[in-house]
Short mmCIF file of C-alpha atoms and ligand atoms in Angstrom, two decimals:
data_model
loop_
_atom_site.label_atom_id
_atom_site.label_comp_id
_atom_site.label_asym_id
_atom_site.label_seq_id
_atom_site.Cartn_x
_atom_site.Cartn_y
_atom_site.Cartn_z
CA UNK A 282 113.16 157.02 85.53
CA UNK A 283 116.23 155.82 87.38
CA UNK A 284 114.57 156.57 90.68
CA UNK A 285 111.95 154.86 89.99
CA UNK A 286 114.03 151.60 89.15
CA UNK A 287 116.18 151.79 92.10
CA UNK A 288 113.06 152.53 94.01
CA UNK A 289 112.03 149.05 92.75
CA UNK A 290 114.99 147.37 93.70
CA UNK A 291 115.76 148.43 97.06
CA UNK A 292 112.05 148.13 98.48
CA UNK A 293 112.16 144.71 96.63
CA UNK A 294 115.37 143.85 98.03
CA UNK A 295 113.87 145.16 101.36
CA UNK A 296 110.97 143.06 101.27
CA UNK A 297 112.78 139.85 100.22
CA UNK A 298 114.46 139.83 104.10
CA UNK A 299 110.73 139.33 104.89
CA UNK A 300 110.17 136.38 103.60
CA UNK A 301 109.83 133.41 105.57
CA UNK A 302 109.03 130.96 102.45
CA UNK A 303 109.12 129.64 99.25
CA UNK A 304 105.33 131.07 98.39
CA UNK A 305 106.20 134.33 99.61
CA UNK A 306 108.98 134.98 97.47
CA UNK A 307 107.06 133.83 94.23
CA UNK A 308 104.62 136.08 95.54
CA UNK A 309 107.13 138.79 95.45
CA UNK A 310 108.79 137.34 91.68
CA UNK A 311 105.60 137.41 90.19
CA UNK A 312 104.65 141.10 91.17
CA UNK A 313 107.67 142.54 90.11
CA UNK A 314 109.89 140.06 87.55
CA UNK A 315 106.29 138.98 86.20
CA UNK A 316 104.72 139.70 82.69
CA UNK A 317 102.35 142.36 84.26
CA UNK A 318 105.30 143.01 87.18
CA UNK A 319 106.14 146.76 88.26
CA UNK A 320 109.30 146.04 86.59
CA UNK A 321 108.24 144.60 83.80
CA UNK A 322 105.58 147.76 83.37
CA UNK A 323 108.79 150.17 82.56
CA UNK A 324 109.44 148.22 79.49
CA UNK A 325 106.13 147.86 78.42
CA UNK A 326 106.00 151.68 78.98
CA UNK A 327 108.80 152.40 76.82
CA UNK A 328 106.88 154.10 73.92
CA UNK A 329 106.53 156.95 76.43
CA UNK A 330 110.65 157.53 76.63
CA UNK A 331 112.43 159.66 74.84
CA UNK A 332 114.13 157.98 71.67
CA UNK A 333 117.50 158.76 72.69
CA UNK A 334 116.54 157.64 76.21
CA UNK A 335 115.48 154.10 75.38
CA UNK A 336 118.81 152.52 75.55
CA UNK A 337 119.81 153.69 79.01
CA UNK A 338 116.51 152.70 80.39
CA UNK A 339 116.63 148.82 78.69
CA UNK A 340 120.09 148.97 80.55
CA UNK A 341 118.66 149.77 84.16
CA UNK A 342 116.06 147.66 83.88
CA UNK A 343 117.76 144.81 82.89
CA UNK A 344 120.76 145.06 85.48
CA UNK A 345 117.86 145.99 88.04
CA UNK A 346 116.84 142.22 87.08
CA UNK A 347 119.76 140.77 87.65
CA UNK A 348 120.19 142.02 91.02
CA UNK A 349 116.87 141.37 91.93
CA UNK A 350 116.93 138.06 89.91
CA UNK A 351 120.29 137.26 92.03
CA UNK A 352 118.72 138.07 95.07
CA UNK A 353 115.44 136.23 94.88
CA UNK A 354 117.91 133.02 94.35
CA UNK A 355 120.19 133.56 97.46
CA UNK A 356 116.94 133.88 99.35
CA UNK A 357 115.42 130.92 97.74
CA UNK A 358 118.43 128.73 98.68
CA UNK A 359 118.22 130.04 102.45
CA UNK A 360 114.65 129.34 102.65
CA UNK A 361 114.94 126.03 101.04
CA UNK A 362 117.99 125.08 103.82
CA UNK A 363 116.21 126.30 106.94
CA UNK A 364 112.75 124.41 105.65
CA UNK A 365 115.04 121.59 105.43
CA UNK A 366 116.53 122.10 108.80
CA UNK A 367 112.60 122.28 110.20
CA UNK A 368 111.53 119.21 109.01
CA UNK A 369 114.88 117.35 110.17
CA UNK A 370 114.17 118.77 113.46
CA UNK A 371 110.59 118.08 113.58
CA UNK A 372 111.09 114.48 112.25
CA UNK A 373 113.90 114.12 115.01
CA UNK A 374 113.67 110.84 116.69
CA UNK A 375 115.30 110.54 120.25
CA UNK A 376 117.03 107.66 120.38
CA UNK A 377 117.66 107.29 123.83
CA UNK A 378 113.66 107.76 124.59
CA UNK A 379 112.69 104.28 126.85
CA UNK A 380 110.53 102.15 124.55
CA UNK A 381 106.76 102.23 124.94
CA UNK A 382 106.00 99.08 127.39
CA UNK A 383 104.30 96.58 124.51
CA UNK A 384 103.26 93.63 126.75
CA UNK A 385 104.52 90.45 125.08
CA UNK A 386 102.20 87.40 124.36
CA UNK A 387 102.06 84.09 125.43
CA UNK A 388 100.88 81.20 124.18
CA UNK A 389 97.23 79.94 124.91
CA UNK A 390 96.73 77.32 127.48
CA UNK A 391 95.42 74.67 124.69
CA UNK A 392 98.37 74.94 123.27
CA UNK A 393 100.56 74.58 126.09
CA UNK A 394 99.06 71.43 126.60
CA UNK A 395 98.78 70.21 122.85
CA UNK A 396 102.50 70.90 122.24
CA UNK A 397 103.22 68.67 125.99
CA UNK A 398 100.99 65.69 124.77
CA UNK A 399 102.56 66.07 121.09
CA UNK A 400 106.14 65.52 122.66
CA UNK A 401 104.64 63.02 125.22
CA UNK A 402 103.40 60.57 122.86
CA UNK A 403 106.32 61.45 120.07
CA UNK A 404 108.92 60.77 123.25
CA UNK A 405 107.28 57.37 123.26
CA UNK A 406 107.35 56.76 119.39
CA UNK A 407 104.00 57.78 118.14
CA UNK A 408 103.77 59.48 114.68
CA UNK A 409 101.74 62.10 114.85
CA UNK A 410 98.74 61.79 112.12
CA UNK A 411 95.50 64.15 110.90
CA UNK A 412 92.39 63.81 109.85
CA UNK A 413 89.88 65.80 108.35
CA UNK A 414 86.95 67.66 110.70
CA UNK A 415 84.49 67.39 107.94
CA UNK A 416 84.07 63.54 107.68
CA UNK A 417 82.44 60.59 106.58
CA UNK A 418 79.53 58.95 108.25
CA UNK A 419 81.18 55.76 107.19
CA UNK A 420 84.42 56.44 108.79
CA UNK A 421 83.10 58.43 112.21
CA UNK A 422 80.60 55.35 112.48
CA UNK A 423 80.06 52.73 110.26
CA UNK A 424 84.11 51.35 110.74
CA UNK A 425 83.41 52.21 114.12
CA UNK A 426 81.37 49.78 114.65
CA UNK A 427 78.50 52.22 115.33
CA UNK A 428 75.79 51.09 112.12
CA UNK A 429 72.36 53.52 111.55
CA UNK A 430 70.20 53.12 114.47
CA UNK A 431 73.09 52.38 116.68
CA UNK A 432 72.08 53.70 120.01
CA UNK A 433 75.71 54.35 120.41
CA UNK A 434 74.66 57.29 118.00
CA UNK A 435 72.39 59.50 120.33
CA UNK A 436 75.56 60.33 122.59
CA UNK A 437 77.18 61.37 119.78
CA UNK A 438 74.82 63.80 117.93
CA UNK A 439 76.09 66.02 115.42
CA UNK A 440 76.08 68.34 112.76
CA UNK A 441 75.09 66.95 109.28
CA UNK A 442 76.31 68.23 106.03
CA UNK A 443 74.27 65.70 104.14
CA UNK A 444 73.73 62.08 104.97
CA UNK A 445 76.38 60.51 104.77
CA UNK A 446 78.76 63.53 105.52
CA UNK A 447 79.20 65.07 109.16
CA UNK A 448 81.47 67.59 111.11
CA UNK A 449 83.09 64.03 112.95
CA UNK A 450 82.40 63.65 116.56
CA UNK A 451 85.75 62.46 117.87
CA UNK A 452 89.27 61.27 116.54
CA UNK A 453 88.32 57.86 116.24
CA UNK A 454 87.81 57.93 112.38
CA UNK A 455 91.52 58.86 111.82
CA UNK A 456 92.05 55.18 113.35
CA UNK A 457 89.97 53.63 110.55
CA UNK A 458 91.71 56.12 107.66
CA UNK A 459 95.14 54.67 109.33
CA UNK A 460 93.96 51.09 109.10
CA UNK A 461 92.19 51.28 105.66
CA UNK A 462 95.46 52.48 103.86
CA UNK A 463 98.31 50.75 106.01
CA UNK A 464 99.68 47.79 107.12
CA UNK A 465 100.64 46.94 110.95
CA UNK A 466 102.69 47.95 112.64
CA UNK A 467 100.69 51.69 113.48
CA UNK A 468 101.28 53.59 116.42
CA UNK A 469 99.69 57.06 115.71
CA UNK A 470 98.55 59.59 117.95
CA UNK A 471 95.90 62.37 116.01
CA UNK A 472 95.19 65.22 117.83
CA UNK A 473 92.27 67.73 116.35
CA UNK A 474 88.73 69.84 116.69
CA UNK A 475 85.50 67.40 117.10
CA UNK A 476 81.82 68.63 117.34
CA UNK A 477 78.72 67.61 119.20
CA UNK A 478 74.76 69.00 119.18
CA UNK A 479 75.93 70.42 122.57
CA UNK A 480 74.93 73.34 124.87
CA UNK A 481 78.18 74.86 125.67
CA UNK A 482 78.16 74.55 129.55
CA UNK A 483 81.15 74.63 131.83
CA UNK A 484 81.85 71.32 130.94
CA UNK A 485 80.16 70.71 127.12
CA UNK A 486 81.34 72.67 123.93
CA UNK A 487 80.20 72.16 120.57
CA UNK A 488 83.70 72.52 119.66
CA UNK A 489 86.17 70.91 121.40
CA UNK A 490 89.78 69.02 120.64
CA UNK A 491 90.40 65.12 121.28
CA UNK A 492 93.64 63.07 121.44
CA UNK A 493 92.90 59.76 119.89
CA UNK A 494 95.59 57.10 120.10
CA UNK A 495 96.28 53.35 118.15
CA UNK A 496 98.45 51.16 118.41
CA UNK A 497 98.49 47.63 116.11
CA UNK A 498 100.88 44.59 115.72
CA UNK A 499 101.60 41.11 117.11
CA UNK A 500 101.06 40.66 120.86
CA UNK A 501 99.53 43.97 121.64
CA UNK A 502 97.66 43.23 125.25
CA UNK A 503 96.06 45.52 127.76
CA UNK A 504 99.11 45.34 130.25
CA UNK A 505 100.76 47.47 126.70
CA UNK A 506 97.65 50.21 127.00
CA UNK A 507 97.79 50.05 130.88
CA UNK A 508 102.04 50.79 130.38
CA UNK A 509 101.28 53.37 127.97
CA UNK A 510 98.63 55.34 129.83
CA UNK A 511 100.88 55.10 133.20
CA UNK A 512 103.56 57.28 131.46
CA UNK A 513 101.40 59.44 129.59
CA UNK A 514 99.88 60.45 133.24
CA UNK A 515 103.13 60.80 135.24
CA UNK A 516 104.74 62.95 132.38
CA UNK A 517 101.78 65.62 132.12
CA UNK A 518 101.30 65.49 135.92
CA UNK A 519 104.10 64.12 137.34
CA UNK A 520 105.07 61.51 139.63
CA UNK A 521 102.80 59.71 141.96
CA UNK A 522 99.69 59.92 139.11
CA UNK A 523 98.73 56.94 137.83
CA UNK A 524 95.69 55.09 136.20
CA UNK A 525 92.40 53.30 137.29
CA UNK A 526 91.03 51.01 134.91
CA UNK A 527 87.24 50.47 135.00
CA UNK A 528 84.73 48.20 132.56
CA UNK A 529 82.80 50.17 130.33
CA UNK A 530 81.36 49.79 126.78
CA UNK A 531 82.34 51.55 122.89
CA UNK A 532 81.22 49.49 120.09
CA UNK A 533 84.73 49.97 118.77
CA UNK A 534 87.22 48.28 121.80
CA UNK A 535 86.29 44.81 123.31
CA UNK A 536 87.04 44.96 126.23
CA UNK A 537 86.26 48.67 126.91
CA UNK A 538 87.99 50.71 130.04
CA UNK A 539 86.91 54.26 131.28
CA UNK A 540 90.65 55.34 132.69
CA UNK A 541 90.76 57.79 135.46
CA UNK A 542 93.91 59.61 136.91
CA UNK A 543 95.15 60.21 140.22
CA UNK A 544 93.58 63.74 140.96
CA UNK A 545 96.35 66.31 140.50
CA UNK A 546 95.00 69.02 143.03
CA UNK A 547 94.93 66.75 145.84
CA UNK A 548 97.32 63.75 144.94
CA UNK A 549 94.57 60.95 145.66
CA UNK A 550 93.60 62.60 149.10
CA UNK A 551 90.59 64.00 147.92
CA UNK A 552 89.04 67.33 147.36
CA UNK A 553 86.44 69.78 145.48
CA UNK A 554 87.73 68.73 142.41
CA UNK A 555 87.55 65.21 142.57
CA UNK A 556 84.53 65.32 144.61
CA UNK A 557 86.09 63.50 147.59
CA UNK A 558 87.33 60.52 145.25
CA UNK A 559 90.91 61.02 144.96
CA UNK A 560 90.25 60.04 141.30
CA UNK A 561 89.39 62.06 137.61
CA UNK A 562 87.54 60.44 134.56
CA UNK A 563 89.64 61.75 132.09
CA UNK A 564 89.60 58.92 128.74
CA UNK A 565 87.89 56.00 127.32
CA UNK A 566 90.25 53.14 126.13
CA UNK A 567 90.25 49.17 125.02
CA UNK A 568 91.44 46.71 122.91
CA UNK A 569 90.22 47.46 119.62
CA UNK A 570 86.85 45.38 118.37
CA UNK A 571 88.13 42.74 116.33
CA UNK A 572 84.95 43.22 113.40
CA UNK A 573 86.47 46.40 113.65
CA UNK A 574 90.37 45.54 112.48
CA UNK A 575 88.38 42.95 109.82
CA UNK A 576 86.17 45.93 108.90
CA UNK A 577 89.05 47.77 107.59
CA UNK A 578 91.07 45.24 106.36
CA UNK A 579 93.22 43.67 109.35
CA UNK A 580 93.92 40.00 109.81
CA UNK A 581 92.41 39.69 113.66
CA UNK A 582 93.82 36.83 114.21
CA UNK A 583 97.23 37.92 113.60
CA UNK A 584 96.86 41.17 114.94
CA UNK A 585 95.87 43.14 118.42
CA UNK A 586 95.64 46.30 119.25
CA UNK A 587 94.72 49.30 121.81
CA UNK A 588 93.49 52.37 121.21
CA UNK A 589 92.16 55.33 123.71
CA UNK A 590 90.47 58.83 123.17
CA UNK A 591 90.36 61.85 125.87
CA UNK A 592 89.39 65.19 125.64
CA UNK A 593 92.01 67.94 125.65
CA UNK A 594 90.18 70.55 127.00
CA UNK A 595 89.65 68.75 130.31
CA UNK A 596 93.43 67.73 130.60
CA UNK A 597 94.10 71.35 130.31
CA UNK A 598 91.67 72.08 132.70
CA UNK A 599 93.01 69.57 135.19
CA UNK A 600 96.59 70.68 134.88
CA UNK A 601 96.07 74.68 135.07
CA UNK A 602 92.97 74.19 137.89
CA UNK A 603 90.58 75.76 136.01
CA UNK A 604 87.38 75.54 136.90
CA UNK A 605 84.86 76.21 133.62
CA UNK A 606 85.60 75.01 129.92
CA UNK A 607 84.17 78.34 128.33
CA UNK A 608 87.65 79.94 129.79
CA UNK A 609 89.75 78.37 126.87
CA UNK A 610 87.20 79.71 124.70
CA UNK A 611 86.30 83.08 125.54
CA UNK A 612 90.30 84.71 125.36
CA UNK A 613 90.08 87.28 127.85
CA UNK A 614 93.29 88.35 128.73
CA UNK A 615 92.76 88.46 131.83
CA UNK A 616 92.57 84.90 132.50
CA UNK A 617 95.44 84.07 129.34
CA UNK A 618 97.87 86.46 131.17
CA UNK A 619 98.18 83.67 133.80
CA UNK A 620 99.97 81.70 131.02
CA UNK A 621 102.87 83.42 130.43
CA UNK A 622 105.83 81.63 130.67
N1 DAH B 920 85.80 58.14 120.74
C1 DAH B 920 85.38 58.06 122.12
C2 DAH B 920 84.53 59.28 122.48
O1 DAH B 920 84.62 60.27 121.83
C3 DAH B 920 86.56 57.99 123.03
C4 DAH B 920 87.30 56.71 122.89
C5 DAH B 920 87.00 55.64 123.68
C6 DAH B 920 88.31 56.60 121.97
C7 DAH B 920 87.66 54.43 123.57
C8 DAH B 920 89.02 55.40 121.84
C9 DAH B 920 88.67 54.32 122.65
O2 DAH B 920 90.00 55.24 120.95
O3 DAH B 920 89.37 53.15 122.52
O4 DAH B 920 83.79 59.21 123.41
#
């Protein structure tokens, strides 16, 4: 009988230095230390040992336990350090590694521009206002000066929500919100999304962002708007820009100017861009219609005022030479890696 324990032990004891983990050596606990274990067995069997034998074999047994017991825990405390010591060294991070190259961003050309004409027309004491995009028929037209059945109204077709409620078709109602619920002096600038029933074509979008500006108080004449419009063209495209003023027609200014700028590309000499002109259309202007100032509550006879509207994309287009509208839109980084600064 004491072979047989010490048989147990040492080829236990020999096993144990095979074990490379944790589930191994309950493997091995289990089949020997376990209820139905080998070692366990001997006990179980003692009805088959002599009386006077019993005591002798409860004592090998149980100090064959212990050492076995002992030995399973030393190993259990190496194999727990040198899993340890694998996942340390497989979750190693190598600190002097170069960094992957993540390209940084930049900020979209639209923007670019928005935040220059935002500090522009701040520099020259305009507060900047909003509007909403979803809008009032009465507001986009009616205080416009553009009633139903306008013919003013087929240029600017839009998108109706219901009758009286449309996606607005340029910045011009934020000038009759401003005059409805203040009193002169106002010198806002609004900048903001507008929509027309248009194809989108290198030059149309159905989408596309305005800069609408107003100025009211005592003495306001053109030679202020011409002033105005001067700076605004030499600060976004520098010196030797400047303005052409030529008649045209809203139902909201009296007298009405479509303002052109100094081509940028070519400096006035003309080229492809300005179509041998030497000049862009870039914004409609005027004094503002008196019915309109009375229409939203202005005394006209006190009061003047200018006011002018151009589309964004096109100054960004001008500025950056780029040649088709649908670029801003369509965010290919190929063409918005251009813009980084
Ligand atoms: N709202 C006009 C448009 O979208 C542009 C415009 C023209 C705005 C003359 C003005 C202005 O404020 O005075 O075509």
């Amino acid at each position: 009988m004491r072979e047989k324990v010490l048989e147990i032990t040492n080829r236990t004891l020999e096993e144990l230095k095979t074990c490379q983990d944790s589930q191994a050596l309950e493997q091995l606990r289990v089949r020997v230390l376990g209820k139905k274990g080998e070692l366990t067995s001997i006990l179980r069997g003692m009805g088959q040992v002599e009386p006077e034998m019993r005591p002798k074999v409860g004592q090998w047994v149980n100090e064959a336990r212990e050492t076995i017991e002992n030995a399973i825990s030393e190993s259990q405390k190496e194999i727990a350090k040198r899993e340890k010591e694998k996942r340390l060294q497989a979750e190693a991070i190598d600190v002097t590694l170069p960094v992957n190259d993540r390209s940084a961003g930049s900020l979209h050309p639209m923007t670019l521009v928005l935040e220059e004409l935002f500090d522009i027309f701040t520099g020259m004491g305009f507060e900047a206002v909003e509007g909403p995009e979803v809008e009032f028929d009465h507001y986009n037209f009616e205080l416009m000066n553009i009633p139903k059945n306008h013919p003013a109204r087929d240029a600017q077709d839009t998108f109706y929500i219901d009758d009286n409620i449309v996606l607005r078709t340029h910045t011009s109602p934020v000038q009759a919100r401003i005059m409805t619920t203040r009193k002169p002096p106002i010198r806002i600038v609004s900048f903001g999304r507008v929509y027309r029933a248009d194809e989108a074509d290198a030059t149309h979008s159905p989408v596309f962002h305005q800069l609408e500006g107003l100025v009211i108080d005592e003495n306001i004449s053109m030679g202020d708007l011409k002033g105005t419009l001067d700076t605004f063209a030499r600060r976004l495209y520098g010196d030797g820009v400047t303005t052409r003023f030529r008649p045209s027609f809203f139902p909201f200014t009296e007298p009405s100017a479509e303002v052109d700028l100094t081509c940028a590309a070519c400096r006035g000499k003309g080229c492809r861009i300005c179509k041998d002109t030497g000049w862009i259309e870039v914004l409609g202007s005027g004094m503002v219609n008196p019915k309109v100032l009375e229409m939203c509550g202005i005394d006209s006879k006190k009061y003047s005022g200018f006011a002018f509207g151009m589309g964004v994309e096109r100054l960004a287009n001008l500025k950056y030479n780029v040649p088709d509208m649908r670029y801003l839109y369509e965010n290919d980084i190929r063409f918005l890696k251009h813009f980084r600064g």
